[in-house]
GROMACS .gro file of C-alpha atoms in nm:
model
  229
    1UNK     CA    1  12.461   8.347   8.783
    2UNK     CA    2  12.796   8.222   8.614
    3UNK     CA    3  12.832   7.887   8.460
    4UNK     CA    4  13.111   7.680   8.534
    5UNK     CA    5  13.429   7.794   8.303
    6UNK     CA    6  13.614   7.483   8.101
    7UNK     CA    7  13.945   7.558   8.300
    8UNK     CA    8  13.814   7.532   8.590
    9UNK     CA    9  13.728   7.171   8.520
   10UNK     CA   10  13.972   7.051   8.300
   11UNK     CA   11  14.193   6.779   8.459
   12UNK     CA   12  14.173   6.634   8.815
   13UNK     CA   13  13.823   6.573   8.996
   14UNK     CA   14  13.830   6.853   9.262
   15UNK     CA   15  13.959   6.769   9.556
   16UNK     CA   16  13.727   6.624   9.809
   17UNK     CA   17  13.684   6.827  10.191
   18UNK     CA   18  13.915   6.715  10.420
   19UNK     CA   19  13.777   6.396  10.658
   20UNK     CA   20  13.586   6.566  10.932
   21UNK     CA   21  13.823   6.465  11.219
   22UNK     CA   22  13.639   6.506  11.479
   23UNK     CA   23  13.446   6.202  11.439
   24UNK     CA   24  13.738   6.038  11.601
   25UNK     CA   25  13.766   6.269  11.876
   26UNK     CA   26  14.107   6.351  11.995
   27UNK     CA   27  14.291   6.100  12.274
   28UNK     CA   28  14.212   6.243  12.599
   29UNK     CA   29  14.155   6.086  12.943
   30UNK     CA   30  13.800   6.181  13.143
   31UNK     CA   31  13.859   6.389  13.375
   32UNK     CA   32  14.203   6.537  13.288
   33UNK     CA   33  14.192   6.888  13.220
   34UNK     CA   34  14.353   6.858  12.857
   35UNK     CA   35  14.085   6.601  12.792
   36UNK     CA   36  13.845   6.884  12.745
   37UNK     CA   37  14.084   7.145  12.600
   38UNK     CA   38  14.124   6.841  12.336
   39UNK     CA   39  13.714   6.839  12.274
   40UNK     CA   40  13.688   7.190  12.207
   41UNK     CA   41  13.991   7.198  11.965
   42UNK     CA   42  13.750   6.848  11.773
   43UNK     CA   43  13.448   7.055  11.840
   44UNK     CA   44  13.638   7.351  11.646
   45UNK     CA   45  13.717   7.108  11.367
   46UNK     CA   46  13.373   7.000  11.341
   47UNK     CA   47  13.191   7.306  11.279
   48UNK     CA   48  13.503   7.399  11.048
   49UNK     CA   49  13.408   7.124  10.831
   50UNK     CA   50  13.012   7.215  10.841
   51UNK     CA   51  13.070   7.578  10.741
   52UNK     CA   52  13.355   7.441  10.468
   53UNK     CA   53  13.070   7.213  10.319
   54UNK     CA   54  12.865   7.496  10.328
   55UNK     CA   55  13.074   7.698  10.124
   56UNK     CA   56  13.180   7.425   9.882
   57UNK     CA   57  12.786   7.391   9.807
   58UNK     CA   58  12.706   7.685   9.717
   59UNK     CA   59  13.017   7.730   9.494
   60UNK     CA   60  12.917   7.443   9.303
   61UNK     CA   61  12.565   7.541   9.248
   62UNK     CA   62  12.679   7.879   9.112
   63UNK     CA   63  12.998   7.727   8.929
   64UNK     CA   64  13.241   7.897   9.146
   65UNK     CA   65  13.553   7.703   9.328
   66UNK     CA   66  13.545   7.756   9.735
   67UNK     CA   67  13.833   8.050   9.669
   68UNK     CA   68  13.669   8.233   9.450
   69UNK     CA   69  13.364   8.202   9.643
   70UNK     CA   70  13.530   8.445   9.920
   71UNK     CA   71  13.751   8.647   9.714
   72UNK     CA   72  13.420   8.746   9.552
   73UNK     CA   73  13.263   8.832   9.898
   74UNK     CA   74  13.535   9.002  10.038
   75UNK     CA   75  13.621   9.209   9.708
   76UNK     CA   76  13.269   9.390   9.789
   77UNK     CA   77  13.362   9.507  10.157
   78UNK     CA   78  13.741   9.570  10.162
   79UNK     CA   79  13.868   9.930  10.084
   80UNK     CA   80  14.089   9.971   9.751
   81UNK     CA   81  14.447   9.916   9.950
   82UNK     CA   82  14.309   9.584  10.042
   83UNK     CA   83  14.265   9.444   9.693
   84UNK     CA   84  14.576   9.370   9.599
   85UNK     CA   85  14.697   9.052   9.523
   86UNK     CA   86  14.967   8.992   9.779
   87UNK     CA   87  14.707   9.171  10.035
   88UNK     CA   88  14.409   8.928   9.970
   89UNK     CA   89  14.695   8.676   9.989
   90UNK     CA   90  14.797   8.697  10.294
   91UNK     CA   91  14.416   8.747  10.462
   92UNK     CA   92  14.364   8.419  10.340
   93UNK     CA   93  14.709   8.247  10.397
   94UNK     CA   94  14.760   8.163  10.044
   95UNK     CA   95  15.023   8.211   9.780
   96UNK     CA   96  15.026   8.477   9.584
   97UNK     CA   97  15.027   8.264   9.268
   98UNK     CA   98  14.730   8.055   9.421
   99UNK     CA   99  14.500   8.408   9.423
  100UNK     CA  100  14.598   8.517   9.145
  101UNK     CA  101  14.485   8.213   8.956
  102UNK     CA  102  14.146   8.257   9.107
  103UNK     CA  103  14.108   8.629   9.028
  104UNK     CA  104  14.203   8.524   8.664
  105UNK     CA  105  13.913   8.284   8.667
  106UNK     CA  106  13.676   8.519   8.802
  107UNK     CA  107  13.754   8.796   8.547
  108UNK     CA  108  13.679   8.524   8.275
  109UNK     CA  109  13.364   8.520   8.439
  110UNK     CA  110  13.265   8.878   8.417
  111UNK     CA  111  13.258   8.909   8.787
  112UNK     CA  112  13.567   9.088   8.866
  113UNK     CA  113  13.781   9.344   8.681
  114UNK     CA  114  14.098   9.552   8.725
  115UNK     CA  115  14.092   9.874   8.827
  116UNK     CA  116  14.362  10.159   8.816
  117UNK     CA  117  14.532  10.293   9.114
  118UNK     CA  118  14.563  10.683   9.118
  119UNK     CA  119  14.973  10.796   9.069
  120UNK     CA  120  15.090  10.449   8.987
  121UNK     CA  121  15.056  10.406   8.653
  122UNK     CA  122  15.167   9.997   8.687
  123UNK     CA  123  14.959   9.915   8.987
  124UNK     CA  124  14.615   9.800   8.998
  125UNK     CA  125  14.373   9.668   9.267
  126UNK     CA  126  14.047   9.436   9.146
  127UNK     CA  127  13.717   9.518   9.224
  128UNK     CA  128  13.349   9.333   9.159
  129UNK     CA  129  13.175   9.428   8.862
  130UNK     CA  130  12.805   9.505   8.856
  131UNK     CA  131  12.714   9.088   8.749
  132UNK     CA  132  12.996   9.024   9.074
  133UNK     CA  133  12.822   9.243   9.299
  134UNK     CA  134  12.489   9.053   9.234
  135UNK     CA  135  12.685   8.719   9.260
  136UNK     CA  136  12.815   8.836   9.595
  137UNK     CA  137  12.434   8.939   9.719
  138UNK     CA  138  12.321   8.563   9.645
  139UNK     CA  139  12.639   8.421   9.753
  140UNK     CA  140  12.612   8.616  10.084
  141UNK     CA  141  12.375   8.397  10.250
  142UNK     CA  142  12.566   8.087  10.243
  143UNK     CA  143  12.574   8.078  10.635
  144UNK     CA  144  12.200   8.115  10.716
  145UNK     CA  145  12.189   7.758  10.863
  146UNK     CA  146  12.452   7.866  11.119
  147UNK     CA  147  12.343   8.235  11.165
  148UNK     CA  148  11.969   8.070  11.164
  149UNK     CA  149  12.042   7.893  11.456
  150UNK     CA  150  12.286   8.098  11.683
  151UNK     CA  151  11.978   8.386  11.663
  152UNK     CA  152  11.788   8.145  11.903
  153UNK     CA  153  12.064   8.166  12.140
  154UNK     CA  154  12.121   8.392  12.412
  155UNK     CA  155  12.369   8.668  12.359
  156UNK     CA  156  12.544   8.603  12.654
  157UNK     CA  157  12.688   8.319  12.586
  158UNK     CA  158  12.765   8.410  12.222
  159UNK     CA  159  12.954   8.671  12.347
  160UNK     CA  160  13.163   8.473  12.594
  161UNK     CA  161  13.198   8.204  12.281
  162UNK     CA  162  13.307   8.498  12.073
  163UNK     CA  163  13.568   8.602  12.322
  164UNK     CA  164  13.735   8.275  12.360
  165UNK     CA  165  13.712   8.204  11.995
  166UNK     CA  166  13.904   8.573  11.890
  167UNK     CA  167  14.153   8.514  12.175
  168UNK     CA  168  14.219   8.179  12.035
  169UNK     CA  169  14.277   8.340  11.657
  170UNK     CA  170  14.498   8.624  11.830
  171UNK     CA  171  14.684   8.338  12.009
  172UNK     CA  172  14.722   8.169  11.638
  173UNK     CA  173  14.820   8.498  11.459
  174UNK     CA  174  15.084   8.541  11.771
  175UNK     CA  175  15.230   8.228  11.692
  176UNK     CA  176  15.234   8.317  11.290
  177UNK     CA  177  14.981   8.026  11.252
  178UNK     CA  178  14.756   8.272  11.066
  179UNK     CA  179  14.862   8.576  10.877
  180UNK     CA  180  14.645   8.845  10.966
  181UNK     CA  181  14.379   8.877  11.259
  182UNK     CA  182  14.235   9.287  11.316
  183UNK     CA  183  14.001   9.145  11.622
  184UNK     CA  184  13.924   9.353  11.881
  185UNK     CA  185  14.164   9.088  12.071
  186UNK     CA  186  14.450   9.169  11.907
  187UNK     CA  187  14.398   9.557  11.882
  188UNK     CA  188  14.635   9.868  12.077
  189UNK     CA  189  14.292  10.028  12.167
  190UNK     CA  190  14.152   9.737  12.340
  191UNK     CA  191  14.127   9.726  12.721
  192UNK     CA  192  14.037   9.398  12.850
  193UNK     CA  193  13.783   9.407  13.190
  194UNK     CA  194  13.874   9.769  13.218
  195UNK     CA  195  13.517   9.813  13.419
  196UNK     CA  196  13.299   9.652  13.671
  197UNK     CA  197  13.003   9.607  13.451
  198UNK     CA  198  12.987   9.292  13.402
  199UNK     CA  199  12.796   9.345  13.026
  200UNK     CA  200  13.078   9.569  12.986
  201UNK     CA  201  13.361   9.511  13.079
  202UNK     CA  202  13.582   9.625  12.870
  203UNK     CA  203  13.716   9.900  12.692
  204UNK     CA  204  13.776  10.052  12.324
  205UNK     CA  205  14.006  10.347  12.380
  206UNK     CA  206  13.951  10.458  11.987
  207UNK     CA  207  13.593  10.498  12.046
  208UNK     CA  208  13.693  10.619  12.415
  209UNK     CA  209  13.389  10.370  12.551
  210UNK     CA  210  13.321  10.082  12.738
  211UNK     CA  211  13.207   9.734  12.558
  212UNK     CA  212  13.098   9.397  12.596
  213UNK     CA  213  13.184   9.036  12.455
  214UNK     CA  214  12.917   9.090  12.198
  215UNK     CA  215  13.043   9.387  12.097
  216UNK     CA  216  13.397   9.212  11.993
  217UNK     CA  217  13.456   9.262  11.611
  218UNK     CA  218  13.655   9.024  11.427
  219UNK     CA  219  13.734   9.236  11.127
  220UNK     CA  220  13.784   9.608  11.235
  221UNK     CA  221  13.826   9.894  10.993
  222UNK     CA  222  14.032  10.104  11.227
  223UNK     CA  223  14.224   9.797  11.360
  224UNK     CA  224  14.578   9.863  11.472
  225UNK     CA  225  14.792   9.574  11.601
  226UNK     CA  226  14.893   9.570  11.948
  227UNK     CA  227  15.272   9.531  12.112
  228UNK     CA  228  15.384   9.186  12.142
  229UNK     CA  229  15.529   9.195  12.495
   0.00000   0.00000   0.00000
């Protein structure tokens, strides 16, 4: 695994994680129905911070900053056209300067590396090399103490928690909150409680078939973005 490279801890201490705010829930009054719109919105913000810590740990033990942690990840799954700089940019709702700067670090690393794009001689997408691929395999199991515990849990109600989580990150990408959001939620083909089963209730008209809240992807391949009304 890489070591930690000099520039990326030159200067400035790293910045600490944000203050988990949910230990001082937000103002609400019992019994008000904002009160518990409120303690999901703290609940959000608490798991936010668990999986952020999670992340920022195992970057540290393999020398990596928290960005370059999931550039590296998601450099192994995207397709070429989505390895662009101003692409990867915007999926993570950074500057382009900001990604850029991490890319550079990982290619001093040996993990990353520029590759040619066919008919344009000045473009050029980045890709994992073989040592960032098997950075990316170890890396990859930073969430097992969530994913550890949600299999123990019935899949109906992580399906209806998946629903209301996507429809809250179509709601945010509506609102230009975040940049980019290819959920089923937010997809042309998707047909919300189309049919009366009630494990499947809805419907995917690109796969022409009916599916259920745990069926609900939250990165799709074939997404296409749905009409604002």
């Amino acid at each position: 695994m890489p070591t930690a490279d000099p520039a990326d801890t030159e200067g400035p201490a790293a910045p600490q994680l944000p203050p988990d705010l949910a230990a001082q829930e937000l103002p609400g009054r019992p019994g008000d129905p904002s009160d518990l719109d409120r303690r999901l919105a703290s609940a959000l913000e608490r798991a936010g911070h668990a999986l952020r810590t999670l992340i920022w740990t195992q970057a540290t033990a393999h020398g990596l900053s928290p960005i370059q942690v999931q550039l590296l990840l998601r450099l192994g799954v995207e397709p070429p056209e989505r390895r662009r700089v101003g692409t990867l940019a915007a999926e993570f709702d950074l500057s382009a300067a900001t990604v850029s700067e991490a890319l550079s670090a990982l290619r001093r690393k040996g993990l990353v590396e520029k590759q040619p794009v066919a008919g344009d001689k000045r473009g050029h997408v980045m890709a994992p090399t073989e040592a960032g691929l098997a950075a990316a395999a170890a890396l990859a199991h930073w969430p097992d103490p969530v994913t550890t515990h949600l299999a123990t849990l019935p899949t109906e109600d992580k399906g209806g928690a998946l629903r209301l989580i996507l429809d809250l990150v179509g709601h945010l990408a509506d609102t230009g909150v975040l940049s980019v959001a290819r959920t089923c939620t937010t997809c042309r083909f998707f047909r919300r409680d189309e049919h009366d089963d009630s494990r499947r209730p809805h419907h995917c008209a690109l796969l022409d078939a009916p599916i259920g809240d745990p069926d609900l992807r939250v990165d799709c391949a074939e997404h296409q973005p749905a009409q604002v009304p």
